[in-house]
């Protein structure tokens, strides 16, 4: 599944704003405070409770690690962790923050399509906020399979390609001036991934999808828009917005979803 040839998706934004990865009042703080607790709790439950893996014994690869939010969560649980990201600026920030936090994490500049890792070298891959951005999704899944050990686990989140995701992620979050809060061209709706498409990609590349679960705000749609208006008018900052709107697990996968697959 190559990306549309005419896509205007801007993946360079992460390099331009890399110095704000760990800043409290930045759009990137939403990933840490709004999204991370929900998805890390889910991955922790999957790995330890459902699959019986001891995180402290796992070697984990964080693909598209950015400034190291999820990377550091795994490191704090005792995992041996490697982070990979195409943004050299983000990797520099991630390395500095790991040192500051006293965490032993290895970071590499690299792409999800061609991971700078040996075959069968990881127990777990974590791939969040990535699949909807890549140029060749099938190659991303294929290379993940290559570096996973037998019975390895692939944890991910992404965005579904539906009317609801178009309305929220493209129109409300990105294009409409009175509600937009993420950089222009951060997402291209055509690159969003339906669960059935991801299931097929896993099956075609040596993995089996095991679970999908929806992700959504803990407040209703009207309240989301109200909080966005407060953000746009300066009544709250990004951290305040994240505190008002937490991500929770839902049965509804119309917008965002997460899950895991296993290498077969």
PDB file of C-alpha atoms in Angstrom, residues 56 75 123 166 251-252:
ATOM      1  CA  UNK A  56      11.782  -6.567  32.282  1.00  0.00           C
ATOM      2  CA  UNK A  75      12.645   1.705  29.738  1.00  0.00           C
ATOM      3  CA  UNK A 123      10.562  -9.445  21.457  1.00  0.00           C
ATOM      4  CA  UNK A 166     -12.041  12.910   8.009  1.00  0.00           C
ATOM      5  CA  UNK A 251     -15.700  -0.043  21.302  1.00  0.00           C
ATOM      6  CA  UNK A 252     -15.909   2.573  18.559  1.00  0.00           C
TER       7      UNK A 252
END
